[in-house]
PDB file of C-alpha atoms in Angstrom:
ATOM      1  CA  UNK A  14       0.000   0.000   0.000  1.00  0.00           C
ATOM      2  CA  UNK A  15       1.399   3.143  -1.016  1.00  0.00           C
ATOM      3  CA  UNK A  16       1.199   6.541   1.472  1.00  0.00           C
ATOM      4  CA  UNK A  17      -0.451   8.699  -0.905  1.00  0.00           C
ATOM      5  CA  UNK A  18      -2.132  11.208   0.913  1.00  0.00           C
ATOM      6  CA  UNK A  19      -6.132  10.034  -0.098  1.00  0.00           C
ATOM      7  CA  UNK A  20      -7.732  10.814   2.929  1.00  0.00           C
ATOM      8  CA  UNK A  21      -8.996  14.352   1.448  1.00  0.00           C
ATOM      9  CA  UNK A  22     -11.533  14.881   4.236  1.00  0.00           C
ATOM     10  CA  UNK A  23      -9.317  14.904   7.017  1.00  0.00           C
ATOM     11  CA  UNK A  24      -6.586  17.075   5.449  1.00  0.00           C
ATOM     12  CA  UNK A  25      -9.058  19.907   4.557  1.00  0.00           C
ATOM     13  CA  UNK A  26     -10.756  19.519   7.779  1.00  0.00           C
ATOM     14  CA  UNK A  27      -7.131  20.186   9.370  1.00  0.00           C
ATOM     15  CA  UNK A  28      -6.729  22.966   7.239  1.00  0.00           C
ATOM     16  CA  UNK A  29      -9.864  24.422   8.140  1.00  0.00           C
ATOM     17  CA  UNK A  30     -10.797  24.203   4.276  1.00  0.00           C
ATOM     18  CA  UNK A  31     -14.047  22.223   2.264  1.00  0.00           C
ATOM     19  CA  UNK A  32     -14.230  20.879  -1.496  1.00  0.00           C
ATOM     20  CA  UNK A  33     -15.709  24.060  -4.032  1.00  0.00           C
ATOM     21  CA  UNK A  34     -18.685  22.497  -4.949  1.00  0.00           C
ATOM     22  CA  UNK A  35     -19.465  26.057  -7.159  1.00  0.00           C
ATOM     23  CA  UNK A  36     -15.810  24.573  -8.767  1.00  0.00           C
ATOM     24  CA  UNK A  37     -16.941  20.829  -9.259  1.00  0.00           C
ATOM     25  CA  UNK A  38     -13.963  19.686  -6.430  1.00  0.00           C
ATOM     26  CA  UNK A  39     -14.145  16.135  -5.989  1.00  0.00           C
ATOM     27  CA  UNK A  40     -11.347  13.907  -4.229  1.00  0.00           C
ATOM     28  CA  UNK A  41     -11.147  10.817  -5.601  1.00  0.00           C
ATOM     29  CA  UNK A  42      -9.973   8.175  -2.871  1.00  0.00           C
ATOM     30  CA  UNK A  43      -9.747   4.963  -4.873  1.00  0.00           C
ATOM     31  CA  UNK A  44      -5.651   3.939  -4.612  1.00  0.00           C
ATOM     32  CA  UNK A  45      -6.569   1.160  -7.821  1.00  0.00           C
ATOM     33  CA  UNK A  46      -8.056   3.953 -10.204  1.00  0.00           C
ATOM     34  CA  UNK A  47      -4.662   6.428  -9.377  1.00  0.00           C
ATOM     35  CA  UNK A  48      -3.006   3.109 -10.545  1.00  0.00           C
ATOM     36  CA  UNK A  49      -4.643   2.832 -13.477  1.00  0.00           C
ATOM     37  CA  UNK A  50      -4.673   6.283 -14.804  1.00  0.00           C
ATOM     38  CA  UNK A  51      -1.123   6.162 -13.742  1.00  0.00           C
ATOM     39  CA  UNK A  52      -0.446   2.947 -15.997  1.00  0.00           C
ATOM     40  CA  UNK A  53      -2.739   4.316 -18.415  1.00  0.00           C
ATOM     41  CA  UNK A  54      -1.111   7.526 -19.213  1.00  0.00           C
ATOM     42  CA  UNK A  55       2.555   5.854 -19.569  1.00  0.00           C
ATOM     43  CA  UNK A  56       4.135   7.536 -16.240  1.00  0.00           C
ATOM     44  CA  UNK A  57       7.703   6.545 -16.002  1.00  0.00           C
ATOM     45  CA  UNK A  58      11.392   7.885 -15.672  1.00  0.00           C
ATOM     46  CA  UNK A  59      12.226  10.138 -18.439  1.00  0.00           C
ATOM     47  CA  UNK A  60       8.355  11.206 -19.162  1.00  0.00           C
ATOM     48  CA  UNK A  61       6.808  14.463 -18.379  1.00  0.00           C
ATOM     49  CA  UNK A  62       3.066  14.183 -17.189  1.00  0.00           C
ATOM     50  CA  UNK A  63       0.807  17.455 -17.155  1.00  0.00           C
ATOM     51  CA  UNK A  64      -2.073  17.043 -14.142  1.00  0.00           C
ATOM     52  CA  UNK A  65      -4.848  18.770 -14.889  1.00  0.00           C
ATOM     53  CA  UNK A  66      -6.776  19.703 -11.489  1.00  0.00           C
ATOM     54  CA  UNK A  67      -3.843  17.969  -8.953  1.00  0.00           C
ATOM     55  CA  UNK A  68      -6.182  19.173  -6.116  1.00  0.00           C
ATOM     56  CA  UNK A  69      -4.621  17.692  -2.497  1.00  0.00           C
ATOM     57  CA  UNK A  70      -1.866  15.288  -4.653  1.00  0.00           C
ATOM     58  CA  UNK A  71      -3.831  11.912  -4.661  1.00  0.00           C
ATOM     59  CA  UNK A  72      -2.650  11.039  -8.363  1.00  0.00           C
ATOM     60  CA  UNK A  73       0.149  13.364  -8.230  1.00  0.00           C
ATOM     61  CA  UNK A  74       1.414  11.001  -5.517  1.00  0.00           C
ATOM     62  CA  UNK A  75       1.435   8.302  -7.993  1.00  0.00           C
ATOM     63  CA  UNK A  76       2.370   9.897 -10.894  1.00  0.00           C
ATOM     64  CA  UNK A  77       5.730  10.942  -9.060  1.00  0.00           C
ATOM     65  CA  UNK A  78       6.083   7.238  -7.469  1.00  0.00           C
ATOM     66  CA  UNK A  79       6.491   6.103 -11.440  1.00  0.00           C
ATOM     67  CA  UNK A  80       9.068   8.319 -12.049  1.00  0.00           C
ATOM     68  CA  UNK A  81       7.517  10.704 -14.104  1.00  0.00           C
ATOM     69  CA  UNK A  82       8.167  14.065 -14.089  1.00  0.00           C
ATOM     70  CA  UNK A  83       5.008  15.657 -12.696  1.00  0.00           C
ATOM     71  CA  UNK A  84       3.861  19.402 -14.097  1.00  0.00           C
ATOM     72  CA  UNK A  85       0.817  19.545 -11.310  1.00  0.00           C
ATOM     73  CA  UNK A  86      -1.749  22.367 -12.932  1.00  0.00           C
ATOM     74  CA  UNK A  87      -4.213  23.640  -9.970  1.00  0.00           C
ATOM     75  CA  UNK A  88      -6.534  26.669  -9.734  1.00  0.00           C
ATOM     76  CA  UNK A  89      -7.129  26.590  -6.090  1.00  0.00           C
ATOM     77  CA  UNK A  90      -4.444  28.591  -4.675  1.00  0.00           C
ATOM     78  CA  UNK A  91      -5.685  27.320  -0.995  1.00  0.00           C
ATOM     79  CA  UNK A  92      -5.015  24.168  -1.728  1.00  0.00           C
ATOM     80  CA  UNK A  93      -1.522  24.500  -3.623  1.00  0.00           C
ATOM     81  CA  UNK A  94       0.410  24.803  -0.385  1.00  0.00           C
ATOM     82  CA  UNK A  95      -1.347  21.760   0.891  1.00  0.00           C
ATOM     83  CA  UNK A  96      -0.539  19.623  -2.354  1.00  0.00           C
ATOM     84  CA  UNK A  97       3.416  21.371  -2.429  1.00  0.00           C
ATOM     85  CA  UNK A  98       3.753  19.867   1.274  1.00  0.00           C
ATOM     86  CA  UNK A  99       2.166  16.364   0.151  1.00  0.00           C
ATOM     87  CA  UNK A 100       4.467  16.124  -2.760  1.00  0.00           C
ATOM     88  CA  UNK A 101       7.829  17.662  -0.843  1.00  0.00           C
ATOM     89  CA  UNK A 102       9.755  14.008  -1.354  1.00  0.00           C
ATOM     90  CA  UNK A 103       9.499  14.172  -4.591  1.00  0.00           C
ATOM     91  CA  UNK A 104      12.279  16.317  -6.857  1.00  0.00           C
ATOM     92  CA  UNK A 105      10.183  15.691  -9.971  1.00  0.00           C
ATOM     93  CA  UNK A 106       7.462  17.605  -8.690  1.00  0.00           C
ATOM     94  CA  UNK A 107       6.100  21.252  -9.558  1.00  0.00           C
ATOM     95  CA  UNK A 108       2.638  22.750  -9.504  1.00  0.00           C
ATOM     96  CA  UNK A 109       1.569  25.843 -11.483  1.00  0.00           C
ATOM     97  CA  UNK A 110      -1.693  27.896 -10.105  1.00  0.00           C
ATOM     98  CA  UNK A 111      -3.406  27.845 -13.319  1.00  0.00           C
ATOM     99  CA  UNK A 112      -6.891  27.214 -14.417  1.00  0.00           C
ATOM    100  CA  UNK A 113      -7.162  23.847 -16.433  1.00  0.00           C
ATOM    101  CA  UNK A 114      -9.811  25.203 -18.664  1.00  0.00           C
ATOM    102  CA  UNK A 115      -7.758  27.728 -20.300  1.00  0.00           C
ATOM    103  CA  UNK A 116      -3.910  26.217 -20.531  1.00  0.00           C
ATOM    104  CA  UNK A 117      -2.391  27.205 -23.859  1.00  0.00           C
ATOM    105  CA  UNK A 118      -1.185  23.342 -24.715  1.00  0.00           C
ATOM    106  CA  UNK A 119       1.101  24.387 -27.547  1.00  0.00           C
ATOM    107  CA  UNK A 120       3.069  26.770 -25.136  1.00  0.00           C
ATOM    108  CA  UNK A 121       3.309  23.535 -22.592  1.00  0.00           C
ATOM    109  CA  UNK A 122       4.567  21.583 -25.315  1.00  0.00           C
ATOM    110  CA  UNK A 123       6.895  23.977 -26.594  1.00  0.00           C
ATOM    111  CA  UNK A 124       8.483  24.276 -23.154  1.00  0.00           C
ATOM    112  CA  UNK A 125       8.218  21.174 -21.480  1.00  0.00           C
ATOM    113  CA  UNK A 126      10.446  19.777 -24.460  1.00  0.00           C
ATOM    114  CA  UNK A 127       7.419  18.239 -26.464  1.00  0.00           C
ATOM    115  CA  UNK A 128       4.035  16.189 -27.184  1.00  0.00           C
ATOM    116  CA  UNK A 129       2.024  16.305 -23.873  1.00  0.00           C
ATOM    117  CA  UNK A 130       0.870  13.272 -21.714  1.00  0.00           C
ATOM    118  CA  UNK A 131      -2.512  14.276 -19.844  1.00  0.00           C
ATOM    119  CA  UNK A 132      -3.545  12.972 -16.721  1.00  0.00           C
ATOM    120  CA  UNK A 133      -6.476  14.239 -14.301  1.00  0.00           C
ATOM    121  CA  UNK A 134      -9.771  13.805 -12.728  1.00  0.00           C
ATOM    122  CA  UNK A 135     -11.799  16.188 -13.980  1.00  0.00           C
ATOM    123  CA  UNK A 136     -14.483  18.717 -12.194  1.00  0.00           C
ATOM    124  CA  UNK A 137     -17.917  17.783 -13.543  1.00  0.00           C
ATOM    125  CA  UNK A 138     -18.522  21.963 -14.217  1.00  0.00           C
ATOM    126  CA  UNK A 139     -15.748  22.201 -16.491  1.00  0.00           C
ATOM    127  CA  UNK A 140     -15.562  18.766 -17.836  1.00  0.00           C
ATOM    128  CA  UNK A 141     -16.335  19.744 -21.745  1.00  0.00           C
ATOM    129  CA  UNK A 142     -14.345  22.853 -21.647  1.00  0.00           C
ATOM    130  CA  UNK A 143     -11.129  21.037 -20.832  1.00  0.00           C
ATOM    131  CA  UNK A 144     -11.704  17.909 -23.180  1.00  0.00           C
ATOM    132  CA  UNK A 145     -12.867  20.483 -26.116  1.00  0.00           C
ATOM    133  CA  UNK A 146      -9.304  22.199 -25.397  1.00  0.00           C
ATOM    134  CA  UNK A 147      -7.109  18.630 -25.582  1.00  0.00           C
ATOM    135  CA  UNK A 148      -9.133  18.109 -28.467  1.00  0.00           C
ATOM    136  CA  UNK A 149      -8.169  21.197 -29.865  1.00  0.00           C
ATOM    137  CA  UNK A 150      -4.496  21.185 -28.998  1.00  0.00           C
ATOM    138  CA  UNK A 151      -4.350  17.265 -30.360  1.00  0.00           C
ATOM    139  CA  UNK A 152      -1.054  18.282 -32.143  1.00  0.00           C
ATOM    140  CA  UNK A 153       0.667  18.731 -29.144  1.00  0.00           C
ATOM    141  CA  UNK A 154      -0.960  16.083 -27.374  1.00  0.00           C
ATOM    142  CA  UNK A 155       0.437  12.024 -27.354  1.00  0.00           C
ATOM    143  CA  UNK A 156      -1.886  11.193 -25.042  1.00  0.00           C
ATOM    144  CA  UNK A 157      -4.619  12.013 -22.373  1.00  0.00           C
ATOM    145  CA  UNK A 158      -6.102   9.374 -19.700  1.00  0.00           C
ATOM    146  CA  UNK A 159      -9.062  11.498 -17.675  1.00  0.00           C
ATOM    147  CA  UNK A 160     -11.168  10.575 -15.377  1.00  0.00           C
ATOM    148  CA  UNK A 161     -14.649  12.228 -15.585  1.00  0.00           C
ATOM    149  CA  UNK A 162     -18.156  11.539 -13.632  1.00  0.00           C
ATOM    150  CA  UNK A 163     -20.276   9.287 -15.562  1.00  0.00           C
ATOM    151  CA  UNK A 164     -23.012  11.886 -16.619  1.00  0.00           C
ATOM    152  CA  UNK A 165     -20.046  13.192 -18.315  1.00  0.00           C
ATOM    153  CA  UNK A 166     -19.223  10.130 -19.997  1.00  0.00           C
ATOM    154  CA  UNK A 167     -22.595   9.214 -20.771  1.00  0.00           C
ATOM    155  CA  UNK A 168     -23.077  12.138 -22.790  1.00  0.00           C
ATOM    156  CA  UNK A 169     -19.715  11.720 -24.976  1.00  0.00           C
ATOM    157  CA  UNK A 170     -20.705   7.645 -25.413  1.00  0.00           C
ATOM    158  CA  UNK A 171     -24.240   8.971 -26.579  1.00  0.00           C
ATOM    159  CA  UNK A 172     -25.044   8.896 -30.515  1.00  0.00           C
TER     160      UNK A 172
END
């Protein structure tokens, strides 16, 4: 069992904080589907991964454990000093306060030294406005593993 930190209750209760529901925050507690996102997206040594939405590091922690260099994107600037602490063991670690919705990919790309992997759950709110903007920035994207809430999936499996 690893020591990811996916007990997201307690730490925002001890930091006095609660999930954005106006933002969609959800902490996904489930150490098998960090494992499979993280085997998904192709985390190892020598990768760079771009989180989308790190929150309080749950997948980060994983991410990192692969090897991966981890480019943590988060909007919530109360939680980024909670999610820097969580991730401190890790040198291949860095978070950016920055709003998932409205990353300029082809920038990334251009300075993280190439095609983007993309990794994240994603808040049900903005759901569609981040997967419209992979879609968008497919040339400078090798891959993207997301998790979203099943409404959202429903409605991209739908005819």
């Amino acid at each position: 069992m690893s020591n990811a930190p996916l007990d997201a209750k307690s730490r925002l209760d001890r930091a006095g904080l609660k999930p954005k529901k106006s933002w969609g925050q959800n902490f996904l507690k489930d150490e098998s589907v960090h494992r499979d996102i993280t085997s998904a997206i192709g985390a190892s040594a020598n990768q760079t991964v771009l989180e989308l939405g790190a929150g309080l590091g749950a997948l980060t922690h994983f991410l990192c454990e692969s090897g991966a260099r981890v480019v943590a994107i988060e909007r919530d600037r109360e939680l980024v000093p909670l999610l820097r602490e969580a991730m401190a063991q890790f040198d291949s670690f860095e978070v950016r306060e920055a709003n998932a919705a409205t990353l300029d990919y082809g920038a990334l790309a251009a300075e993280l030294g190439g095609e983007l992997r993309i990794a994240g759950n994603l808040p049900y709110q903005i759901s569609s406005r981040i997967l419209v903007s992979i879609a968008d920035a497919a040339e400078y994207v090798e891959r993207a593993v997301v998790l979203v809430q099943r409404e959202v999936a429903d409605r991209l499996a739908a005819e």
